[in-house]
GROMACS .gro file of C-alpha atoms in nm:
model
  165
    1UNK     CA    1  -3.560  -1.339   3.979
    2UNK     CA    2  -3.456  -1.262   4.353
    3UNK     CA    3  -3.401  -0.920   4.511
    4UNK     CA    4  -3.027  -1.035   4.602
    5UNK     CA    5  -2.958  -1.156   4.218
    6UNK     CA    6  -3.128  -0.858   4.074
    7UNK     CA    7  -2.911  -0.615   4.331
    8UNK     CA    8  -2.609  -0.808   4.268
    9UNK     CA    9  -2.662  -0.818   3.917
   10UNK     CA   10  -2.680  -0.420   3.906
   11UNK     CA   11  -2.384  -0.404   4.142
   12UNK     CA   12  -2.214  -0.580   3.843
   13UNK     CA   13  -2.332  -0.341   3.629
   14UNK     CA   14  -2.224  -0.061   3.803
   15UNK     CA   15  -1.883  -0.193   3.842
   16UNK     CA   16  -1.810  -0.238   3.522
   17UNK     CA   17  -1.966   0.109   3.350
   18UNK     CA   18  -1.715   0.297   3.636
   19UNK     CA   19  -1.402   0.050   3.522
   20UNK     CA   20  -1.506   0.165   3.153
   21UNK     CA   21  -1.550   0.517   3.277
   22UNK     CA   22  -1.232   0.529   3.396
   23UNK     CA   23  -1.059   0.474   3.049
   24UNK     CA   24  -1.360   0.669   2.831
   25UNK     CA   25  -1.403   0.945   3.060
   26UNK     CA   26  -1.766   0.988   3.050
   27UNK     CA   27  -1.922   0.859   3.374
   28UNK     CA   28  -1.740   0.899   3.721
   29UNK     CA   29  -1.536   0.544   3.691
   30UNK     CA   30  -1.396   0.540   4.056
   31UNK     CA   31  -1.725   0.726   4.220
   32UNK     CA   32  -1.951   0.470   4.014
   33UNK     CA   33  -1.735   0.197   4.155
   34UNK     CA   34  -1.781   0.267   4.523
   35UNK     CA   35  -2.125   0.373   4.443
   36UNK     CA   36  -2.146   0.017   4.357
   37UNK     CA   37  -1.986  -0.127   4.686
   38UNK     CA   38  -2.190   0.104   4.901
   39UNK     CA   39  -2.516  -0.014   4.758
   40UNK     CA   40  -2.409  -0.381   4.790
   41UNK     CA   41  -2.327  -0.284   5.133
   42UNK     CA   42  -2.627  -0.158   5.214
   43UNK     CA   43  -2.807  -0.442   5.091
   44UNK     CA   44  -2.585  -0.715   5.189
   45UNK     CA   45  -2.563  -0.590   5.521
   46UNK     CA   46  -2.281  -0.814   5.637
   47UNK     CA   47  -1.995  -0.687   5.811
   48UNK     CA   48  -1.731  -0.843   5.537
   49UNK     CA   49  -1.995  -0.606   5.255
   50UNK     CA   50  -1.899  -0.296   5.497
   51UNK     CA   51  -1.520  -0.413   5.481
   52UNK     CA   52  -1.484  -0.441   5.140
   53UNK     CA   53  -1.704  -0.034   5.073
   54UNK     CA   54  -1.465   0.067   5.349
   55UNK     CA   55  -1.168  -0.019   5.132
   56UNK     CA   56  -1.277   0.060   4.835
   57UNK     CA   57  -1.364   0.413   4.948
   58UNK     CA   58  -0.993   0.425   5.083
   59UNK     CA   59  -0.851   0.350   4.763
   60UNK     CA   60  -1.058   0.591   4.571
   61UNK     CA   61  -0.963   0.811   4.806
   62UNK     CA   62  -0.601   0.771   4.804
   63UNK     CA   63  -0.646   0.712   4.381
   64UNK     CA   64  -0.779   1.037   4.386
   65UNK     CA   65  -0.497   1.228   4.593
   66UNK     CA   66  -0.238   1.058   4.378
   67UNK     CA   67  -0.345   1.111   3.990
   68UNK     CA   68  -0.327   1.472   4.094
   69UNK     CA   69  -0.046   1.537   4.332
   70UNK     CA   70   0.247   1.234   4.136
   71UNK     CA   71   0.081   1.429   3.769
   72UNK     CA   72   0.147   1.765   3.902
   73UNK     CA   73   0.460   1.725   4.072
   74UNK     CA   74   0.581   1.547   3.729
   75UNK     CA   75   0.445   1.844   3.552
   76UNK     CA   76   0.615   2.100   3.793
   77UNK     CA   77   0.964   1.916   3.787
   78UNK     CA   78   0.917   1.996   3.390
   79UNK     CA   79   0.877   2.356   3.431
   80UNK     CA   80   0.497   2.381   3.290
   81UNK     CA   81   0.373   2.655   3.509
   82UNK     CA   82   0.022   2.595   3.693
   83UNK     CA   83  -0.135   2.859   3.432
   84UNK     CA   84  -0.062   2.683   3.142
   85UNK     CA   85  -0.192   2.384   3.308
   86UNK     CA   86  -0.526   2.613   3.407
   87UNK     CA   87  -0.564   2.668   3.066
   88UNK     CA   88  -0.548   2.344   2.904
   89UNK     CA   89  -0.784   2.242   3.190
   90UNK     CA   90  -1.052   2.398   3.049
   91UNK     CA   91  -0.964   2.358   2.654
   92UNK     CA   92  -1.002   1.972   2.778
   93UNK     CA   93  -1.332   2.055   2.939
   94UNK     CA   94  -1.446   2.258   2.606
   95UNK     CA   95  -1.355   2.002   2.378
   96UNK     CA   96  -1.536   1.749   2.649
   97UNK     CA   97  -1.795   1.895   2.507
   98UNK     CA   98  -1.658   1.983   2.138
   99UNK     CA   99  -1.577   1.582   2.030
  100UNK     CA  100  -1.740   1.351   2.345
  101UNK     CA  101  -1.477   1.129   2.481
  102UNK     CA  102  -1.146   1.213   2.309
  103UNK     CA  103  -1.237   1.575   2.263
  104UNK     CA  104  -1.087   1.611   2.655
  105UNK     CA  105  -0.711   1.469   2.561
  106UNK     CA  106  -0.711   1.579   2.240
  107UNK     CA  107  -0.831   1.940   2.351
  108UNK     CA  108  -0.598   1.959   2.671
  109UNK     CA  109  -0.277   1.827   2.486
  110UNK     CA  110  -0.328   2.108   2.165
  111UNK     CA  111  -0.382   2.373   2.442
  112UNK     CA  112  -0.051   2.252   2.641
  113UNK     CA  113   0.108   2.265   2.291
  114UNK     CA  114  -0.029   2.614   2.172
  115UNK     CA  115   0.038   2.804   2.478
  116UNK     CA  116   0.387   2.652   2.568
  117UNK     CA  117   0.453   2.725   2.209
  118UNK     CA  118   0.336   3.112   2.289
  119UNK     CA  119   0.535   3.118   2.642
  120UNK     CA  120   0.864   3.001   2.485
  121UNK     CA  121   0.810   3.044   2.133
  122UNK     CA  122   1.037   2.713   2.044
  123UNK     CA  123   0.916   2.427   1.897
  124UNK     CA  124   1.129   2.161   2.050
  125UNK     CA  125   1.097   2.281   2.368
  126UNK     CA  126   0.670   2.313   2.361
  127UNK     CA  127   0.695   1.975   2.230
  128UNK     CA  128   0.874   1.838   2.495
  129UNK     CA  129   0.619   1.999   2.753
  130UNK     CA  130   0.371   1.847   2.591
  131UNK     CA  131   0.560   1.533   2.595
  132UNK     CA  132   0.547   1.557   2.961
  133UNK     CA  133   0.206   1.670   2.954
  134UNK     CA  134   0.107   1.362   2.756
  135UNK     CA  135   0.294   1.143   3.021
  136UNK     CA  136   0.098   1.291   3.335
  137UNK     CA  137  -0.231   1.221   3.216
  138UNK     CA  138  -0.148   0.882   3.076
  139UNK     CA  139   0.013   0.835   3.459
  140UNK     CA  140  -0.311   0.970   3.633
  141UNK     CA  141  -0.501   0.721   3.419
  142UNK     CA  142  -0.284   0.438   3.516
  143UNK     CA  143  -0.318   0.562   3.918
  144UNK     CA  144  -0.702   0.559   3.817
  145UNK     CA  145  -0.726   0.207   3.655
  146UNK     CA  146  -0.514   0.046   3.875
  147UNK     CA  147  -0.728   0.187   4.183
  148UNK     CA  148  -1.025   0.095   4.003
  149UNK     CA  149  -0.925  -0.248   3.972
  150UNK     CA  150  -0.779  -0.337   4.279
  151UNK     CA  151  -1.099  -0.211   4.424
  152UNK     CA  152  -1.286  -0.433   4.207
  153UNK     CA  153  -1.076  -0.762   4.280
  154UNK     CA  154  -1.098  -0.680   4.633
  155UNK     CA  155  -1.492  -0.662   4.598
  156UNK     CA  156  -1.529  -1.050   4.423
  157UNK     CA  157  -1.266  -1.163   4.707
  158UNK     CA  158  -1.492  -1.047   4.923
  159UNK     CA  159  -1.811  -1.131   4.749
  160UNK     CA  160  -1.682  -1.488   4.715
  161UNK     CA  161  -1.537  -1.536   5.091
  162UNK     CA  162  -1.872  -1.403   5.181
  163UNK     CA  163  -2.115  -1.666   4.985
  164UNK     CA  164  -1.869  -1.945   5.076
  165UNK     CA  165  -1.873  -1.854   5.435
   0.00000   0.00000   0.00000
């Protein structure tokens, strides 16, 4: 086996542990993807290798500003105040830890529940915060997936320009 199939064969690799990171939020999916253009980058070392890192790093980058400011500003527009948020932050990190991989929803959407249910002390109404907090992570993992596959098409485009050229 050759140094550029056993490289692009871990570049493969890479890409598609960060596209399944993205969904079962145990590994970095987005940072493992651009991981994976930078090395092939590196070891390509052609300028359309560099193109395609470049834009891949852009839209992580922009992925990145967006699952938190379009989530939030959803959130906001709801009424959830940035404390309750705060809090089911790190009941989703805890139960990260708690149940691996769903513990972090499941752990972040009972917190959003249990304190809106505190703050208001109606039913309805913490349900339909959590409603809306169930929305804005399902939307930030849409922003994510969607980055992390446009960034992944844009990589074989570019892979396959590059071998044909």
């Amino acid at each position: 086996m050759s140094a550029e199939l056993g490289i692009g064969i871990a570049v493969v690799v890479l890409l598609l542990v960060g596209l399944v990171g993205i969904v079962v939020p145990v590994v970095p999916g987005l940072a493992l993807i651009v991981a994976a253009q930078l090395v092939w980058a590196l070891f390509n070392a052609t300028p359309l290798g560099w193109v395609s890192f470049a834009l891949g790093l852009l839209m992580t980058i922009a992925a990145w500003v967006l699952m938190y400011y379009l989530p939030g500003k959803q959130l906001k527009a709801a009424g959830i105040p940035t404390w309750v948020l705060a809090i089911a932050a790190i009941a989703g990190i805890i139960g990260f830890f708690v149940i691996p991989v769903v513990g972090l929803p499941l752990f972040f959407v009972v917190a959003v529940y249990a304190v809106e249910s505190i703050r208001q002390r109606h039913a309805t109404t913490s349900l339909g915060s959590t409603w809306q907090a169930i929305k804005a992570a399902g939307l930030s993992l849409l922003i994510e997936l969607t980055a992390g596959m446009v960034s992944i098409s844009q990589w074989i485009l570019f892979r396959v320009i590059d071998t044909v050229a």
